[in-house]
Coordinates of C-alpha atoms in Angstrom, one line a residue:
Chain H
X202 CA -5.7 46.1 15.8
X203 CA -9.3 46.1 16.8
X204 CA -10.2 47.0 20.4
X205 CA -12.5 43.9 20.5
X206 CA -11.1 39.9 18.7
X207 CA -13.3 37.5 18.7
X208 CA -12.6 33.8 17.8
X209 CA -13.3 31.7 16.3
X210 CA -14.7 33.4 13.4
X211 CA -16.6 30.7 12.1
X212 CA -17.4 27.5 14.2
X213 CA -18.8 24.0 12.7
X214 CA -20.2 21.9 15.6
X215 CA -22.0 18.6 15.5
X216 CA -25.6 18.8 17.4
X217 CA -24.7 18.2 21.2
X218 CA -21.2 19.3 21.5
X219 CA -19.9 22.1 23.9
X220 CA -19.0 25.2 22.0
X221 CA -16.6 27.9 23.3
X222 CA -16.5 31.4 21.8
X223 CA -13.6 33.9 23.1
X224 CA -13.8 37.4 23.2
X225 CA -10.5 39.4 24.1
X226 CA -10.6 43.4 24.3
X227 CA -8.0 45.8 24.4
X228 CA -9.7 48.9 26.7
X229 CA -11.4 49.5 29.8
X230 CA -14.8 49.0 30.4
X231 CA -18.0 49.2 32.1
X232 CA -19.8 45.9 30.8
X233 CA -19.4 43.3 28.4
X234 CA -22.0 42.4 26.2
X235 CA -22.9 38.9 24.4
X236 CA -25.2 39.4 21.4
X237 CA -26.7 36.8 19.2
X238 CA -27.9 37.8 15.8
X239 CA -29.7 35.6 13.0
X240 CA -29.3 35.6 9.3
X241 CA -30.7 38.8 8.0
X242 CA -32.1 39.3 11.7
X243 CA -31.8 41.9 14.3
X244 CA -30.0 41.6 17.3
X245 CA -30.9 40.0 20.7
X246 CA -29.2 40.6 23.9
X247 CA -27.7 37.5 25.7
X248 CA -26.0 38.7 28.5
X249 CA -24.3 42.0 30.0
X250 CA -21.5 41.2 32.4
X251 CA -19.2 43.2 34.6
X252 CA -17.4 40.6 36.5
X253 CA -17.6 36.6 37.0
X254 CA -20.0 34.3 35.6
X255 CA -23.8 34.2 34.5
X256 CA -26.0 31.3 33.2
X257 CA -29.1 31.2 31.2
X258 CA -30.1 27.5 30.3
X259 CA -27.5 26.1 28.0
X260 CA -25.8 29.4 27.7
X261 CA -22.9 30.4 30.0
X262 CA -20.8 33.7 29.9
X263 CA -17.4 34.2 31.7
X264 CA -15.1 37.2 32.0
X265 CA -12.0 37.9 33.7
X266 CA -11.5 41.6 34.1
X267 CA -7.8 41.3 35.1
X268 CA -7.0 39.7 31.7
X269 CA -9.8 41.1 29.3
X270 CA -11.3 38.0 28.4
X271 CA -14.7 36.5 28.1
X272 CA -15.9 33.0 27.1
X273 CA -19.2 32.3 26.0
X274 CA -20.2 28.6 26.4
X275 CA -22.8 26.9 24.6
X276 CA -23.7 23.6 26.4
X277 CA -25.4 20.7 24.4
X278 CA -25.3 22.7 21.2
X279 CA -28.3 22.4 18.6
X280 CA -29.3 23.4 15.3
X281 CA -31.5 26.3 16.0
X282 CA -28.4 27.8 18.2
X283 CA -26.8 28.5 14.6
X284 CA -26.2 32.3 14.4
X285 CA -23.9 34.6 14.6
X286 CA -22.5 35.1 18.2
X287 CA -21.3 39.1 18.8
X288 CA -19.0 40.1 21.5
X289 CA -19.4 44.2 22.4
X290 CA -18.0 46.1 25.3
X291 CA -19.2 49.2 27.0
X292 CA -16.4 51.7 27.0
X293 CA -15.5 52.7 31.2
X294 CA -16.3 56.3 31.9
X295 CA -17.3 58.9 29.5
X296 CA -21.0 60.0 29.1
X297 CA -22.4 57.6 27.0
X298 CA -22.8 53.8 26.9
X299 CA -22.0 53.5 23.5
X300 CA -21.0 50.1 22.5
X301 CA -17.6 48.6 19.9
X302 CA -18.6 45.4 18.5
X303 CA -16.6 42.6 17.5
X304 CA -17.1 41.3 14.0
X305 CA -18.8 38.1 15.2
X306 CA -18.5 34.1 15.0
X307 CA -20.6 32.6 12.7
X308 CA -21.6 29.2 14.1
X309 CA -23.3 26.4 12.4
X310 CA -24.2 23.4 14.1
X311 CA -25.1 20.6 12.1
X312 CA -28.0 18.1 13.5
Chain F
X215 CA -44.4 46.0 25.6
X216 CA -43.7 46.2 22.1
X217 CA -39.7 46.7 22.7
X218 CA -37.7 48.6 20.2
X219 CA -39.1 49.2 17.0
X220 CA -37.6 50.3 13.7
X221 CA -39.0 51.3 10.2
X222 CA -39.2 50.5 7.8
X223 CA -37.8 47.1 7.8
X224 CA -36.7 47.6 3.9
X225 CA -35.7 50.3 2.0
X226 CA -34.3 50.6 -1.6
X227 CA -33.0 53.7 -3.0
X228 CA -30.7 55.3 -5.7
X229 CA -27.2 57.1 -5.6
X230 CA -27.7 60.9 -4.5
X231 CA -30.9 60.5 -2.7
X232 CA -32.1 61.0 1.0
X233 CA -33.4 58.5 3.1
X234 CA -34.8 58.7 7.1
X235 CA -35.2 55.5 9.2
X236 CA -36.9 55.9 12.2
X237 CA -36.8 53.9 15.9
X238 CA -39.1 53.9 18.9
X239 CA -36.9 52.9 21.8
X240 CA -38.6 50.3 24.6
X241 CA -40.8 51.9 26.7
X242 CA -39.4 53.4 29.8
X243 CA -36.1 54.3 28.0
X244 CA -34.7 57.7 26.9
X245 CA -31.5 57.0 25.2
X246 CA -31.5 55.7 21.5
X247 CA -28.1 54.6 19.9
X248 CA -28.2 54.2 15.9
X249 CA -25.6 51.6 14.7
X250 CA -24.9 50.6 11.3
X251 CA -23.8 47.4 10.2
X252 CA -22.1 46.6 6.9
X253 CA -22.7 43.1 5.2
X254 CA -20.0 40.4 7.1
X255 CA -19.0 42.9 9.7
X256 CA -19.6 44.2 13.1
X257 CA -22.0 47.4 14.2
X258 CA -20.2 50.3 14.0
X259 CA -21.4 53.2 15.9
X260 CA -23.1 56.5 14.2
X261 CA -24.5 58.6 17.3
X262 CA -26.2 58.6 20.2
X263 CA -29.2 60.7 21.4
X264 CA -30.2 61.7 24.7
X265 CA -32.7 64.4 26.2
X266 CA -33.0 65.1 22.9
X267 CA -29.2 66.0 21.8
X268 CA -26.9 64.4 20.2
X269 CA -24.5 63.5 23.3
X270 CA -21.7 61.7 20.8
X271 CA -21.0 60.7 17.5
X272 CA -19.3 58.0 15.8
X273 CA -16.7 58.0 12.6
X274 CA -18.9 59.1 9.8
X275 CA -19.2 61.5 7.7
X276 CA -22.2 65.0 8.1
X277 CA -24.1 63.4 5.7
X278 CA -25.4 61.0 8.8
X279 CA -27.5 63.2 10.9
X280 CA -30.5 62.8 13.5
X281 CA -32.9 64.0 15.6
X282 CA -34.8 63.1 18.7
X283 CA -38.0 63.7 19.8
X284 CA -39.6 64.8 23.0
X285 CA -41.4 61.2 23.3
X286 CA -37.6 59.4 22.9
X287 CA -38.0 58.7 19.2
X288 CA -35.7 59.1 16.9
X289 CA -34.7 59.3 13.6
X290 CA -31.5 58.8 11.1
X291 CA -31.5 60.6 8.1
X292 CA -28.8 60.1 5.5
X293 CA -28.4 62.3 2.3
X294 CA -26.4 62.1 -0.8
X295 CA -26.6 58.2 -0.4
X296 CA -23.7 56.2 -1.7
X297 CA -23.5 52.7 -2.6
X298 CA -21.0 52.0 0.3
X299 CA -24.1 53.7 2.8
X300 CA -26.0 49.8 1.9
X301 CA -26.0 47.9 4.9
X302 CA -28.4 47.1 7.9
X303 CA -29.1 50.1 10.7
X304 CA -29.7 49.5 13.8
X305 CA -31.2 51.2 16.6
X306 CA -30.6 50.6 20.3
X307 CA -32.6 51.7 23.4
X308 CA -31.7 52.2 27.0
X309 CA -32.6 53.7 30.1
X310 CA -30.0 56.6 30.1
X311 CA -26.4 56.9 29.5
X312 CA -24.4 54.8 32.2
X313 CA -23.1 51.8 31.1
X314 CA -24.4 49.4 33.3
X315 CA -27.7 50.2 31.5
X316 CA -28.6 47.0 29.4
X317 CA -29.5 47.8 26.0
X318 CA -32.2 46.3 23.7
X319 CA -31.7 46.5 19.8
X320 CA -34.1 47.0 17.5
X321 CA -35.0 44.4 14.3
X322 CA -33.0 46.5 12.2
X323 CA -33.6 48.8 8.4
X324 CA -32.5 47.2 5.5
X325 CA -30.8 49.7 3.4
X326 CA -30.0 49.0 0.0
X327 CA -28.6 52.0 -2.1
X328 CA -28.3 51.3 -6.2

C-alpha cells in the first residue's frame, strides 16, 4: 500500500462545477503539500499545510491531522485548471524534508 | 528572481551511456532535492543535497550519483543508462532541511534513453 492515495484518479468536470480531490496518507508528517503539474510541464507549488485550512482564489486546501486527510477544492472549475493535481507529504522528523508523492488526479474540465 | 532552474530541458541518449542534468536552486536556498518521475506516475525520490553532502538517498540503484557545489548547485549524473532510466527529473530547492521549508520545483529534464 502506498503511504500517500489519492482519488479520484482521473476527474471529468463540466466548466463551473466544484471539484474535490482527496488525499489520505498513512505516516506522520511535518506538512502536506498540494502540487499542480501540466502536461509535459514542471511542477508548481499550491499550497503547504500543517493544520486547518488555506485559500488562494478559487483554490481551497483542507487537512485533518487526527485522520490523515486532506481535500483540495476547486471552486467554479475552468478549462485552463485541467492538469494533474499531486498530493505529497513531508515525512515528521528525520533530517531532511524530503517529500513521497502520490501518483496524481488527472483532471479535465471540459468548457 | 529567476527560481529554480534545470538543464537541459531535453535530452536523448542510447543504452550504456552517461548523462549529467544539472539545477540551480532559487536564490536564497541551499538544499536541492532531485526527483525523478516516470511517465503516468508520481516523483519518486533519488537524493538530497545539503552543505554540499549528500544528507539521504532514495531507492535507486549507485548508478544515480551527485554532487553539489559551493554556490548550491547541483548536478545528477546517471551512468550505464537503461531504457527504464527515461522519464522526467526533477529538481527541487529549499531553504534548508526542516520540513516546514516550502519547496519550489524546477521545469524539469526530459530524459529519453533509446
Amino acid at each position: 500500500k502506498n503511504e500517500v492515495e489519492q482519488s479520484p484518479q482521473n476527474l471529468t468536470a463540466q466548466e463551473g462545477e466544484f471539484i474535490t480531490i482527496n488525499c489520505s496518507y498513512s505516516v506522520g508528517i511535518s506538512a502536506l503539500h498540494w502540487l499542480q503539474q501540466h502536461p509535459g510541464g514542471g511542477i508548481v507549488s499550491l499550497f503547504m499545510l500543517s493544520s486547518g485550512k488555506k485559500k488562494h482564489g478559487r483554490l481551497i486546501a483542507t487537512i485533518n491531522i487526527q485522520e490523515k486527510h486532506s481535500s483540495l477544492h476547486i471552486t467554479a472549475s475552468h478549462p485552463r485548471d485541467s492538469a494533474v493535481y499531486i498530493c505529497a507529504v513531508g515525512l515528521y522528523g528525520g533530517a531532511t524534508n524530503k517529500l513521497i508523492f502520490g501518483t496524481g488526479t488527472l483532471l479535465a474540465v471540459q468548457p | 528572481d529567476a527560481g529554480v532552474t534545470q538543464s537541459p530541458t531535453h535530452l536523448i541518449k542510447t543504452r550504456g551511456q552517461q548523462v549529467t542534468l544539472r539545477c540551480s536552486p532559487k536564490s536564497g536556498h541551499d538544499t536541492v532535492s532531485w526527483y525523478q518521475q516516470a511517465l503516468g506516475q508520481g516523483p519518486q525520490f533519488i537524493f538530497q543535497y545539503y552543505e554540499e553532502e549528500e544528507r539521504q538517498r532514495g531507492n535507486f540503484p549507485d548508478r544515480f550519483s551527485g554532487h553539489q557545489f559551493p554556490n548550491y548547485s547541483s548536478e545528477l549524473n546517471v551512468n550505464a543508462l537503461l531504457l527504464g532510466d527515461s522519464a522526467l527529473y526533477l529538481c527541487a530547492s529549499s531553504a534548508g532541511l526542516a520540513g516546514y521549508n516550502e519547496q519550489f520545483f524546477g521545469p524539469g529534464t526530459r530524459l529519453t534513453v533509446l
